Each structure stands twice: as C-alpha cells, then as structure tokens.
PDB file of C-alpha atoms in Angstrom:
ATOM      1  CA  ALA A 771      67.657 -76.894  -5.293  1.00 61.00           C
ATOM      2  CA  ASN A 772      64.497 -75.955  -4.918  1.00 76.00           C
ATOM      3  CA  GLU A 773      62.062 -74.781  -7.575  1.00 85.00           C
ATOM      4  CA  GLN A 774      59.761 -72.011  -7.432  1.00 87.00           C
ATOM      5  CA  ALA A 775      56.160 -72.608  -6.922  1.00 88.00           C
ATOM      6  CA  SER A 776      53.688 -70.133  -9.010  1.00 88.00           C
ATOM      7  CA  LEU A 777      51.022 -68.337  -7.012  1.00 89.00           C
ATOM      8  CA  ARG A 778      48.793 -69.173 -10.162  1.00 84.00           C
ATOM      9  CA  ARG A 779      48.616 -72.571  -9.440  1.00 81.00           C
ATOM     10  CA  PHE A 780      46.763 -72.278  -5.901  1.00 86.00           C
ATOM     11  CA  PHE A 781      44.718 -69.440  -6.319  1.00 83.00           C
ATOM     12  CA  ASP A 782      41.867 -69.538  -8.928  1.00 72.00           C
ATOM     13  CA  HIS A 783      42.011 -66.965 -11.187  1.00 63.00           C
ATOM     14  CA  ILE A 784      38.679 -65.229 -11.873  1.00 53.00           C
TER      15      ILE A 784
ATOM     16  CA  MET B 290      32.975 -38.574  -4.268  1.00 95.00           C
ATOM     17  CA  PHE B 291      35.413 -40.067  -2.131  1.00 98.00           C
ATOM     18  CA  GLU B 292      37.374 -38.180   0.910  1.00 98.00           C
ATOM     19  CA  ALA B 293      39.544 -39.647   3.569  1.00 98.00           C
ATOM     20  CA  LEU B 294      41.360 -37.533   6.297  1.00 98.00           C
ATOM     21  CA  LEU B 295      44.075 -39.740   7.616  1.00 98.00           C
ATOM     22  CA  GLY B 296      45.682 -37.905  10.867  1.00 96.00           C
ATOM     23  CA  ASN B 297      48.652 -39.902  11.294  1.00 96.00           C
ATOM     24  CA  GLY B 298      49.884 -39.710   7.661  1.00 97.00           C
ATOM     25  CA  LEU B 299      53.444 -41.566   8.485  1.00 97.00           C
ATOM     26  CA  ILE B 300      51.277 -44.641   7.830  1.00 97.00           C
ATOM     27  CA  LEU B 301      50.456 -44.209   4.452  1.00 98.00           C
ATOM     28  CA  LYS B 302      53.988 -43.650   3.722  1.00 98.00           C
ATOM     29  CA  LYS B 303      54.941 -46.470   5.890  1.00 98.00           C
ATOM     30  CA  ILE B 304      52.272 -48.947   3.809  1.00 98.00           C
ATOM     31  CA  ILE B 305      53.206 -47.977   0.389  1.00 98.00           C
ATOM     32  CA  GLU B 306      57.228 -47.912   1.387  1.00 97.00           C
ATOM     33  CA  SER B 307      55.899 -51.488   2.470  1.00 97.00           C
ATOM     34  CA  ILE B 308      54.528 -52.222  -1.401  1.00 98.00           C
ATOM     35  CA  LYS B 309      56.385 -50.200  -3.575  1.00 97.00           C
ATOM     36  CA  GLU B 310      58.999 -52.878  -5.045  1.00 97.00           C
ATOM     37  CA  LEU B 311      56.568 -55.785  -4.875  1.00 97.00           C
ATOM     38  CA  VAL B 312      53.576 -53.860  -6.962  1.00 96.00           C
ATOM     39  CA  THR B 313      54.507 -50.723  -9.491  1.00 96.00           C
ATOM     40  CA  GLU B 314      50.655 -50.138 -10.623  1.00 96.00           C
ATOM     41  CA  VAL B 315      47.319 -51.699  -8.955  1.00 96.00           C
ATOM     42  CA  ASN B 316      44.065 -50.927  -8.503  1.00 97.00           C
ATOM     43  CA  PHE B 317      42.903 -49.374  -4.902  1.00 97.00           C
ATOM     44  CA  GLU B 318      38.742 -50.431  -4.267  1.00 97.00           C
ATOM     45  CA  VAL B 319      37.551 -48.105  -2.387  1.00 98.00           C
ATOM     46  CA  THR B 320      34.103 -48.713  -0.662  1.00 98.00           C
ATOM     47  CA  SER B 321      32.591 -46.803   1.691  1.00 98.00           C
ATOM     48  CA  GLU B 322      33.917 -49.399   4.326  1.00 98.00           C
ATOM     49  CA  ALA B 323      37.535 -49.800   3.094  1.00 98.00           C
ATOM     50  CA  ILE B 324      40.086 -48.939   1.290  1.00 98.00           C
ATOM     51  CA  SER B 325      41.744 -52.360  -0.084  1.00 97.00           C
ATOM     52  CA  LEU B 326      43.551 -53.457  -2.854  1.00 96.00           C
ATOM     53  CA  GLN B 327      45.243 -56.839  -4.048  1.00 95.00           C
ATOM     54  CA  ALA B 328      48.473 -57.391  -6.123  1.00 94.00           C
ATOM     55  CA  MET B 329      50.775 -59.654  -6.796  1.00 93.00           C
ATOM     56  CA  ASP B 330      54.043 -59.249  -7.999  1.00 94.00           C
ATOM     57  CA  ALA B 331      55.324 -59.200 -11.769  1.00 92.00           C
ATOM     58  CA  SER B 332      56.474 -62.874 -11.531  1.00 92.00           C
ATOM     59  CA  HIS B 333      53.295 -63.995  -9.902  1.00 92.00           C
ATOM     60  CA  VAL B 334      55.107 -65.873  -6.915  1.00 94.00           C
ATOM     61  CA  ALA B 335      53.788 -62.983  -4.696  1.00 96.00           C
ATOM     62  CA  LEU B 336      50.310 -61.321  -3.684  1.00 96.00           C
ATOM     63  CA  VAL B 337      49.809 -58.418  -0.892  1.00 97.00           C
ATOM     64  CA  VAL B 338      46.280 -58.160   0.505  1.00 97.00           C
ATOM     65  CA  LEU B 339      45.735 -54.328   1.895  1.00 98.00           C
ATOM     66  CA  VAL B 340      42.649 -53.647   3.574  1.00 98.00           C
ATOM     67  CA  LEU B 341      42.462 -50.028   5.486  1.00 98.00           C
ATOM     68  CA  ARG B 342      39.040 -50.070   7.642  1.00 98.00           C
ATOM     69  CA  ALA B 343      37.096 -46.741   6.996  1.00 98.00           C
ATOM     70  CA  SER B 344      36.427 -46.644  11.016  1.00 98.00           C
ATOM     71  CA  GLU B 345      39.657 -45.658  11.812  1.00 97.00           C
ATOM     72  CA  PHE B 346      40.158 -42.518   9.985  1.00 98.00           C
ATOM     73  CA  GLU B 347      38.974 -39.718  11.177  1.00 98.00           C
ATOM     74  CA  GLU B 348      37.115 -38.191   8.313  1.00 98.00           C
ATOM     75  CA  TYR B 349      36.086 -40.694   6.587  1.00 98.00           C
ATOM     76  CA  ARG B 350      32.843 -40.479   3.053  1.00 98.00           C
ATOM     77  CA  CYS B 351      32.587 -42.288  -0.023  1.00 98.00           C
ATOM     78  CA  ASP B 352      29.519 -42.133  -2.042  1.00 97.00           C
ATOM     79  CA  ARG B 353      29.669 -44.837  -4.602  1.00 95.00           C
ATOM     80  CA  PRO B 354      32.697 -47.852  -4.866  1.00 96.00           C
ATOM     81  CA  GLN B 355      35.297 -47.091  -7.211  1.00 96.00           C
ATOM     82  CA  THR B 356      38.238 -48.490  -7.873  1.00 96.00           C
ATOM     83  CA  LEU B 357      41.314 -46.206  -8.881  1.00 97.00           C
ATOM     84  CA  GLY B 358      44.177 -47.352 -10.450  1.00 97.00           C
ATOM     85  CA  VAL B 359      47.097 -45.961  -9.442  1.00 98.00           C
ATOM     86  CA  SER B 360      51.631 -46.006  -9.770  1.00 98.00           C
ATOM     87  CA  ILE B 361      52.645 -47.042  -6.538  1.00 98.00           C
ATOM     88  CA  THR B 362      56.164 -46.244  -7.863  1.00 97.00           C
ATOM     89  CA  ASN B 363      54.332 -42.005  -8.385  1.00 98.00           C
ATOM     90  CA  LEU B 364      52.108 -42.610  -5.481  1.00 98.00           C
ATOM     91  CA  ALA B 365      55.268 -43.267  -3.432  1.00 98.00           C
ATOM     92  CA  LYS B 366      56.983 -40.170  -5.021  1.00 97.00           C
ATOM     93  CA  LEU B 367      54.430 -37.608  -3.718  1.00 98.00           C
ATOM     94  CA  LEU B 368      54.146 -39.475  -0.519  1.00 98.00           C
ATOM     95  CA  LYS B 369      58.180 -38.713   0.128  1.00 97.00           C
ATOM     96  CA  ILE B 370      56.960 -34.719   0.066  1.00 96.00           C
ATOM     97  CA  ALA B 371      54.704 -35.547   2.859  1.00 96.00           C
ATOM     98  CA  GLY B 372      56.007 -34.927   6.294  1.00 95.00           C
ATOM     99  CA  ASN B 373      56.009 -37.988   9.415  1.00 96.00           C
ATOM    100  CA  ASP B 374      53.606 -35.861  11.329  1.00 96.00           C
ATOM    101  CA  ASP B 375      51.394 -34.679   8.732  1.00 97.00           C
ATOM    102  CA  SER B 376      47.797 -35.310   8.423  1.00 97.00           C
ATOM    103  CA  ILE B 377      47.331 -36.816   4.438  1.00 98.00           C
ATOM    104  CA  ILE B 378      43.641 -36.353   2.845  1.00 98.00           C
ATOM    105  CA  LEU B 379      42.899 -38.469   0.022  1.00 98.00           C
ATOM    106  CA  ARG B 380      40.072 -37.761  -2.272  1.00 98.00           C
ATOM    107  CA  ALA B 381      38.674 -38.242  -5.854  1.00 98.00           C
ATOM    108  CA  GLU B 382      35.858 -37.069  -7.691  1.00 96.00           C
ATOM    109  CA  ASP B 383      33.058 -40.141  -9.123  1.00 94.00           C
ATOM    110  CA  GLU B 384      34.847 -41.926 -12.012  1.00 92.00           C
ATOM    111  CA  ALA B 385      37.686 -39.896 -11.394  1.00 93.00           C
ATOM    112  CA  HIS B 386      40.724 -39.427 -13.255  1.00 96.00           C
ATOM    113  CA  VAL B 387      43.188 -38.283 -10.616  1.00 98.00           C
ATOM    114  CA  LEU B 388      43.678 -38.831  -7.195  1.00 98.00           C
ATOM    115  CA  THR B 389      44.146 -35.948  -4.817  1.00 98.00           C
ATOM    116  CA  LEU B 390      46.329 -35.535  -1.636  1.00 98.00           C
ATOM    117  CA  VAL B 391      46.708 -32.923   0.685  1.00 98.00           C
ATOM    118  CA  PHE B 392      49.359 -33.264   2.967  1.00 98.00           C
ATOM    119  CA  THR B 393      49.070 -30.734   5.893  1.00 97.00           C
ATOM    120  CA  GLY B 394      51.793 -29.508   9.010  1.00 95.00           C
ATOM    121  CA  LYS B 395      50.790 -30.301  12.300  1.00 92.00           C
ATOM    122  CA  ASN B 396      50.326 -26.636  13.307  1.00 91.00           C
ATOM    123  CA  ASN B 397      48.454 -26.248   9.756  1.00 89.00           C
ATOM    124  CA  GLU B 398      51.364 -23.951   9.231  1.00 90.00           C
ATOM    125  CA  LYS B 399      52.418 -25.518   5.837  1.00 93.00           C
ATOM    126  CA  MET B 400      49.651 -27.699   2.796  1.00 95.00           C
ATOM    127  CA  CYS B 401      50.537 -29.212   0.119  1.00 97.00           C
ATOM    128  CA  GLU B 402      48.480 -30.828  -3.039  1.00 97.00           C
ATOM    129  CA  PHE B 403      48.880 -33.062  -5.723  1.00 98.00           C
ATOM    130  CA  ASN B 404      46.791 -34.396  -7.158  1.00 98.00           C
ATOM    131  CA  LEU B 405      47.753 -38.541  -9.301  1.00 98.00           C
ATOM    132  CA  ASN B 406      47.080 -39.273 -12.430  1.00 98.00           C
ATOM    133  CA  LEU B 407      44.887 -42.297 -12.703  1.00 98.00           C
ATOM    134  CA  LEU B 408      45.245 -44.701 -14.497  1.00 97.00           C
ATOM    135  CA  THR B 409      43.266 -47.923 -15.872  1.00 94.00           C
ATOM    136  CA  LEU B 410      43.944 -51.122 -15.253  1.00 94.00           C
ATOM    137  CA  ASP B 411      43.294 -54.608 -15.778  1.00 88.00           C
ATOM    138  CA  SER B 412      41.749 -55.938 -12.499  1.00 77.00           C
ATOM    139  CA  GLU B 413      43.058 -59.136 -12.216  1.00 74.00           C
ATOM    140  CA  HIS B 414      41.038 -60.944  -9.019  1.00 79.00           C
ATOM    141  CA  LEU B 415      41.941 -63.935  -7.005  1.00 84.00           C
ATOM    142  CA  GLY B 416      40.041 -66.036  -5.475  1.00 85.00           C
ATOM    143  CA  ILE B 417      41.405 -66.701  -1.941  1.00 87.00           C
ATOM    144  CA  PRO B 418      40.465 -69.726  -0.227  1.00 86.00           C
ATOM    145  CA  GLU B 419      38.991 -69.326   3.468  1.00 87.00           C
ATOM    146  CA  GLN B 420      42.300 -72.131   5.137  1.00 90.00           C
ATOM    147  CA  GLU B 421      42.820 -73.474   7.848  1.00 95.00           C
ATOM    148  CA  TYR B 422      46.273 -73.424   8.664  1.00 97.00           C
ATOM    149  CA  SER B 423      48.431 -76.291   9.876  1.00 98.00           C
ATOM    150  CA  ALA B 424      50.852 -74.024  12.108  1.00 98.00           C
ATOM    151  CA  GLU B 425      50.489 -70.091  13.007  1.00 98.00           C
ATOM    152  CA  VAL B 426      53.435 -68.775  14.829  1.00 98.00           C
ATOM    153  CA  THR B 427      52.791 -64.869  16.127  1.00 98.00           C
ATOM    154  CA  MET B 428      56.175 -63.519  17.005  1.00 98.00           C
ATOM    155  CA  SER B 429      57.942 -60.474  16.770  1.00 97.00           C
ATOM    156  CA  SER B 430      58.462 -58.755  13.374  1.00 98.00           C
ATOM    157  CA  SER B 431      61.376 -57.111  14.195  1.00 97.00           C
ATOM    158  CA  GLU B 432      63.011 -60.175  15.430  1.00 97.00           C
ATOM    159  CA  PHE B 433      61.758 -62.285  12.302  1.00 98.00           C
ATOM    160  CA  SER B 434      63.076 -59.762  10.179  1.00 98.00           C
ATOM    161  CA  ARG B 435      66.222 -59.845  11.335  1.00 97.00           C
ATOM    162  CA  ILE B 436      66.920 -63.548  10.873  1.00 97.00           C
ATOM    163  CA  CYS B 437      65.766 -64.070   7.188  1.00 98.00           C
ATOM    164  CA  ARG B 438      68.557 -60.719   6.818  1.00 97.00           C
ATOM    165  CA  GLU B 439      70.651 -62.612   8.582  1.00 96.00           C
ATOM    166  CA  LEU B 440      69.969 -65.831   6.669  1.00 96.00           C
ATOM    167  CA  THR B 441      70.381 -64.271   3.521  1.00 96.00           C
ATOM    168  CA  GLN B 442      73.637 -64.196   3.798  1.00 93.00           C
ATOM    169  CA  VAL B 443      73.904 -68.340   3.588  1.00 94.00           C
ATOM    170  CA  THR B 444      71.878 -68.930   0.586  1.00 94.00           C
ATOM    171  CA  ASP B 445      68.479 -67.286  -1.233  1.00 95.00           C
ATOM    172  CA  THR B 446      65.907 -70.288   0.514  1.00 96.00           C
ATOM    173  CA  LEU B 447      64.763 -69.928   4.074  1.00 97.00           C
ATOM    174  CA  ASN B 448      63.410 -73.821   5.027  1.00 97.00           C
ATOM    175  CA  LEU B 449      60.784 -73.490   7.823  1.00 97.00           C
ATOM    176  CA  SER B 450      59.936 -75.851  10.213  1.00 98.00           C
ATOM    177  CA  VAL B 451      57.216 -75.701  12.866  1.00 98.00           C
ATOM    178  CA  ASP B 452      56.229 -77.787  15.726  1.00 97.00           C
ATOM    179  CA  LYS B 453      54.431 -77.346  18.796  1.00 97.00           C
ATOM    180  CA  GLU B 454      57.357 -76.855  20.588  1.00 97.00           C
ATOM    181  CA  SER B 455      59.484 -74.656  18.356  1.00 97.00           C
ATOM    182  CA  VAL B 456      60.438 -72.545  15.306  1.00 98.00           C
ATOM    183  CA  LYS B 457      63.270 -73.671  12.770  1.00 98.00           C
ATOM    184  CA  PHE B 458      65.523 -71.269  10.670  1.00 98.00           C
ATOM    185  CA  ALA B 459      67.817 -73.020   8.408  1.00 97.00           C
ATOM    186  CA  VAL B 460      69.755 -72.250   5.398  1.00 96.00           C
ATOM    187  CA  SER B 461      72.213 -74.537   3.193  1.00 94.00           C
ATOM    188  CA  GLY B 462      74.595 -72.806   1.998  1.00 92.00           C
ATOM    189  CA  ASP B 463      77.799 -73.210  -0.415  1.00 93.00           C
ATOM    190  CA  ILE B 464      79.759 -71.559   3.020  1.00 93.00           C
ATOM    191  CA  GLY B 465      77.491 -74.481   4.802  1.00 94.00           C
ATOM    192  CA  THR B 466      74.288 -74.863   6.914  1.00 95.00           C
ATOM    193  CA  GLY B 467      72.927 -73.535   9.588  1.00 95.00           C
ATOM    194  CA  SER B 468      69.695 -73.380  11.761  1.00 96.00           C
ATOM    195  CA  ILE B 469      68.583 -70.602  13.971  1.00 97.00           C
ATOM    196  CA  THR B 470      65.983 -72.265  16.412  1.00 97.00           C
ATOM    197  CA  MET B 471      62.871 -70.008  18.597  1.00 96.00           C
ATOM    198  CA  LYS B 472      60.983 -72.135  21.478  1.00 96.00           C
ATOM    199  CA  ALA B 473      57.462 -71.205  22.209  1.00 96.00           C
ATOM    200  CA  ASN B 474      57.567 -68.685  24.961  1.00 95.00           C
ATOM    201  CA  ASN B 475      55.401 -65.727  26.564  1.00 93.00           C
ATOM    202  CA  SER B 476      58.081 -63.505  27.396  1.00 92.00           C
ATOM    203  CA  ASP B 477      57.788 -59.988  29.050  1.00 91.00           C
ATOM    204  CA  LYS B 478      60.094 -59.229  25.913  1.00 91.00           C
ATOM    205  CA  SER B 479      58.742 -58.432  22.805  1.00 88.00           C
ATOM    206  CA  GLU B 480      61.680 -59.507  21.174  1.00 87.00           C
ATOM    207  CA  GLU B 481      61.649 -62.639  22.018  1.00 90.00           C
ATOM    208  CA  LYS B 482      58.155 -64.018  22.469  1.00 95.00           C
ATOM    209  CA  LEU B 483      56.816 -66.682  20.284  1.00 97.00           C
ATOM    210  CA  ILE B 484      53.393 -67.632  20.396  1.00 97.00           C
ATOM    211  CA  LEU B 485      52.569 -71.183  18.336  1.00 98.00           C
ATOM    212  CA  ASN B 486      49.125 -72.281  17.432  1.00 98.00           C
ATOM    213  CA  VAL B 487      49.524 -75.670  15.616  1.00 98.00           C
ATOM    214  CA  SER B 488      47.376 -78.195  14.848  1.00 98.00           C
ATOM    215  CA  ASP B 489      50.625 -80.184  12.731  1.00 97.00           C
ATOM    216  CA  THR B 490      54.815 -79.843  12.440  1.00 98.00           C
ATOM    217  CA  VAL B 491      55.128 -78.341   9.021  1.00 97.00           C
ATOM    218  CA  SER B 492      58.935 -78.171   6.875  1.00 97.00           C
ATOM    219  CA  MET B 493      58.374 -75.633   3.877  1.00 96.00           C
ATOM    220  CA  ALA B 494      60.530 -73.693   1.846  1.00 96.00           C
ATOM    221  CA  PHE B 495      60.637 -69.578   0.929  1.00 97.00           C
ATOM    222  CA  ALA B 496      62.807 -67.884  -1.147  1.00 97.00           C
ATOM    223  CA  LEU B 497      64.742 -65.173   0.939  1.00 97.00           C
ATOM    224  CA  ARG B 498      64.623 -62.110  -0.765  1.00 97.00           C
ATOM    225  CA  TYR B 499      60.544 -61.909  -0.629  1.00 98.00           C
ATOM    226  CA  LEU B 500      60.215 -62.296   3.159  1.00 98.00           C
ATOM    227  CA  ASN B 501      62.605 -59.534   3.278  1.00 98.00           C
ATOM    228  CA  LEU B 502      60.489 -57.506   0.872  1.00 98.00           C
ATOM    229  CA  PHE B 503      57.410 -58.528   3.318  1.00 98.00           C
ATOM    230  CA  ASN B 504      60.026 -57.497   6.192  1.00 98.00           C
ATOM    231  CA  LYS B 505      59.435 -53.711   4.980  1.00 98.00           C
ATOM    232  CA  ALA B 506      55.905 -53.753   7.342  1.00 98.00           C
ATOM    233  CA  SER B 507      57.628 -54.595  10.171  1.00 98.00           C
ATOM    234  CA  SER B 508      57.497 -50.985  10.673  1.00 97.00           C
ATOM    235  CA  LEU B 509      53.864 -51.042  10.963  1.00 98.00           C
ATOM    236  CA  SER B 510      53.034 -54.033  13.610  1.00 97.00           C
ATOM    237  CA  ASP B 511      55.694 -55.499  16.055  1.00 96.00           C
ATOM    238  CA  GLU B 512      54.190 -58.230  15.575  1.00 97.00           C
ATOM    239  CA  VAL B 513      53.921 -60.639  12.317  1.00 98.00           C
ATOM    240  CA  VAL B 514      52.166 -63.799  11.899  1.00 98.00           C
ATOM    241  CA  LEU B 515      53.200 -66.032   9.804  1.00 98.00           C
ATOM    242  CA  SER B 516      50.513 -69.017   9.142  1.00 98.00           C
ATOM    243  CA  LEU B 517      51.571 -71.854   7.593  1.00 98.00           C
ATOM    244  CA  SER B 518      49.890 -75.297   5.519  1.00 96.00           C
ATOM    245  CA  PRO B 519      52.586 -78.500   3.457  1.00 94.00           C
ATOM    246  CA  GLU B 520      51.885 -76.936  -0.419  1.00 90.00           C
ATOM    247  CA  VAL B 521      50.194 -73.211   0.188  1.00 92.00           C
ATOM    248  CA  PRO B 522      51.350 -70.738  -0.151  1.00 95.00           C
ATOM    249  CA  VAL B 523      52.891 -69.005   3.525  1.00 97.00           C
ATOM    250  CA  VAL B 524      51.279 -65.726   4.939  1.00 98.00           C
ATOM    251  CA  LEU B 525      52.212 -62.809   6.771  1.00 98.00           C
ATOM    252  CA  LYS B 526      50.672 -60.208   8.245  1.00 98.00           C
ATOM    253  CA  PHE B 527      51.249 -57.349   9.832  1.00 98.00           C
ATOM    254  CA  ALA B 528      48.164 -56.283  11.401  1.00 98.00           C
ATOM    255  CA  PHE B 529      48.509 -51.671  13.103  1.00 97.00           C
ATOM    256  CA  ASP B 530      45.214 -49.506  14.868  1.00 95.00           C
ATOM    257  CA  LEU B 531      43.971 -48.547  10.864  1.00 97.00           C
ATOM    258  CA  GLY B 532      43.680 -52.201   9.525  1.00 98.00           C
ATOM    259  CA  GLU B 533      46.402 -54.955   7.739  1.00 98.00           C
ATOM    260  CA  LEU B 534      48.823 -56.076   5.200  1.00 98.00           C
ATOM    261  CA  LYS B 535      49.187 -59.535   4.566  1.00 98.00           C
ATOM    262  CA  TYR B 536      51.411 -61.137   2.306  1.00 98.00           C
ATOM    263  CA  PHE B 537      51.198 -64.517   0.139  1.00 97.00           C
ATOM    264  CA  LEU B 538      53.668 -66.348  -0.635  1.00 97.00           C
ATOM    265  CA  ALA B 539      54.150 -69.271  -3.000  1.00 95.00           C
ATOM    266  CA  PRO B 540      56.590 -71.893  -1.654  1.00 95.00           C
ATOM    267  CA  LYS B 541      59.291 -73.975  -2.935  1.00 94.00           C
ATOM    268  CA  ILE B 542      58.850 -77.149  -4.007  1.00 88.00           C
ATOM    269  CA  ALA B 543      61.758 -79.934  -4.278  1.00 79.00           C
ATOM    270  CA  GLU B 544      62.814 -81.396  -7.122  1.00 67.00           C
TER     271      GLU B 544
END
C-alpha cells in the first residue's frame, strides 16, 4: 500500500 | 475598476469546469498583468494554479490590484447559462462586493447580466519553489486522460516510471497487474507523439482519482506536460492561448 503525502510537506506555508 | 472582455467565453466555461470538483471557494487575484488563482483541494493533496494573461483578452482594464473571493460552485452555475459562442465580460468595481458577468450572444441578439456575490476568504498562498525536474513528459492530453481512465478500472494508484526512452504507466490491483508503455517518438499524429526530456530516471506513485480530475482540462489543450522529480509533487501543465492551468499532486509514498 502507498501512503498519500500532503502537499503542505512540500511547499512553505506563508 | 476591473473589466475583462473575453471573446471566446467557452474557454472560461471549460476552465471553471476543470477546477470546480477540486476547489469550491477561491481567491482570484486581478492585476494589470493577469487574472490568477492558487488553491489547494480540501484534503491538501492537490493544488490548482491558474494564470490568464491580460494581454490575451480582447479588452482588459485593472486600475488597481484586487482579490476577488469567488464561489467556484456558484460561478460554474452562472457560466452554464452562457452559450458556447457567447463573449463574456467580467467586471468588478474597486473594493467590490459582487463580480458582474455579462454574456453576449454572437450576433448581439441576447445579453445576460448576473452579479455574483463575492466572499471574504482566508488567503492561503503557498510558496512554490522553482524546481528543476528530473523528467518532463509532453504527450497528447486526450491520450493521457484515456490511459488514466482505463487504468482506474484496475486500481486507484498509478505507478509512473520515466526513463530516457519511454514512459511506463503501471497498476497493480486485486484483479491483477498491468502496464502501458509508450516510447518517445515524434509522430505526426498528435495522439501518438511523446516527447521526453529526462535527466534522471524517475518512478513515482499517484492517486488516479486526482489525475482523472485534472484531466478535465484536456479540453483546454491538446498537450499535457508532466514534470516529475523524486519525492516532490508532480506538475501537470495545460497551456492554451489565454494562459495556463497547472495542477500539483503530492506523490504517494511507499510505507
């Protein structure tokens, strides 16, 4: 199974 | 005052249809250069980035930059009323509370005017870094759409592998496994053409449900460009005369 990553982990949240 | 006239209203109808299932309420930023938006879906897995260049509108005026909070759901309802051949005017006063939409028939025989109430939305702007991608795939948007749709019947996760020669779409589900491999080629047939720009081999997994939602934008552009690097979100870019629509999707990570 693959776990779904969150976009927030990749982009700075300003 | 902001006012933009779009001779080909159908393109705006298609754009909103392409994002309405991902994002329901968004801030449109209007400036003298462009109309743009950036919004994440509710589960924070996908991001929609739209830019419509002012220079591509038949008429365009924006006296001061403004943020217009729009219900995409309601905008889509209103745009359904516009005919495919209609021109569309978007208009907002400074510090507007409504966005005015005017649809005009090809022969000026009919004009519809609606005021869409604007919303005050928390603006959430993500800093998307400039990224060099390991692999870039340019292919027919309808072919990519078809592949994603067909493989969805097998399972919910697409394994995408790209090397210098080919791109492989692989799935593994309860009913079995399978893959579709396409080799780079410069065919005259747009359906077959596949351009690869690969510095490093990449293999990643993505949720087909989201890819299928992104593929609604295949009506906007004959080509889609996929940009991939290990462990960062994939970008699907659909470019058209008026601007571009990009979707970012976080990869699935092996447990």
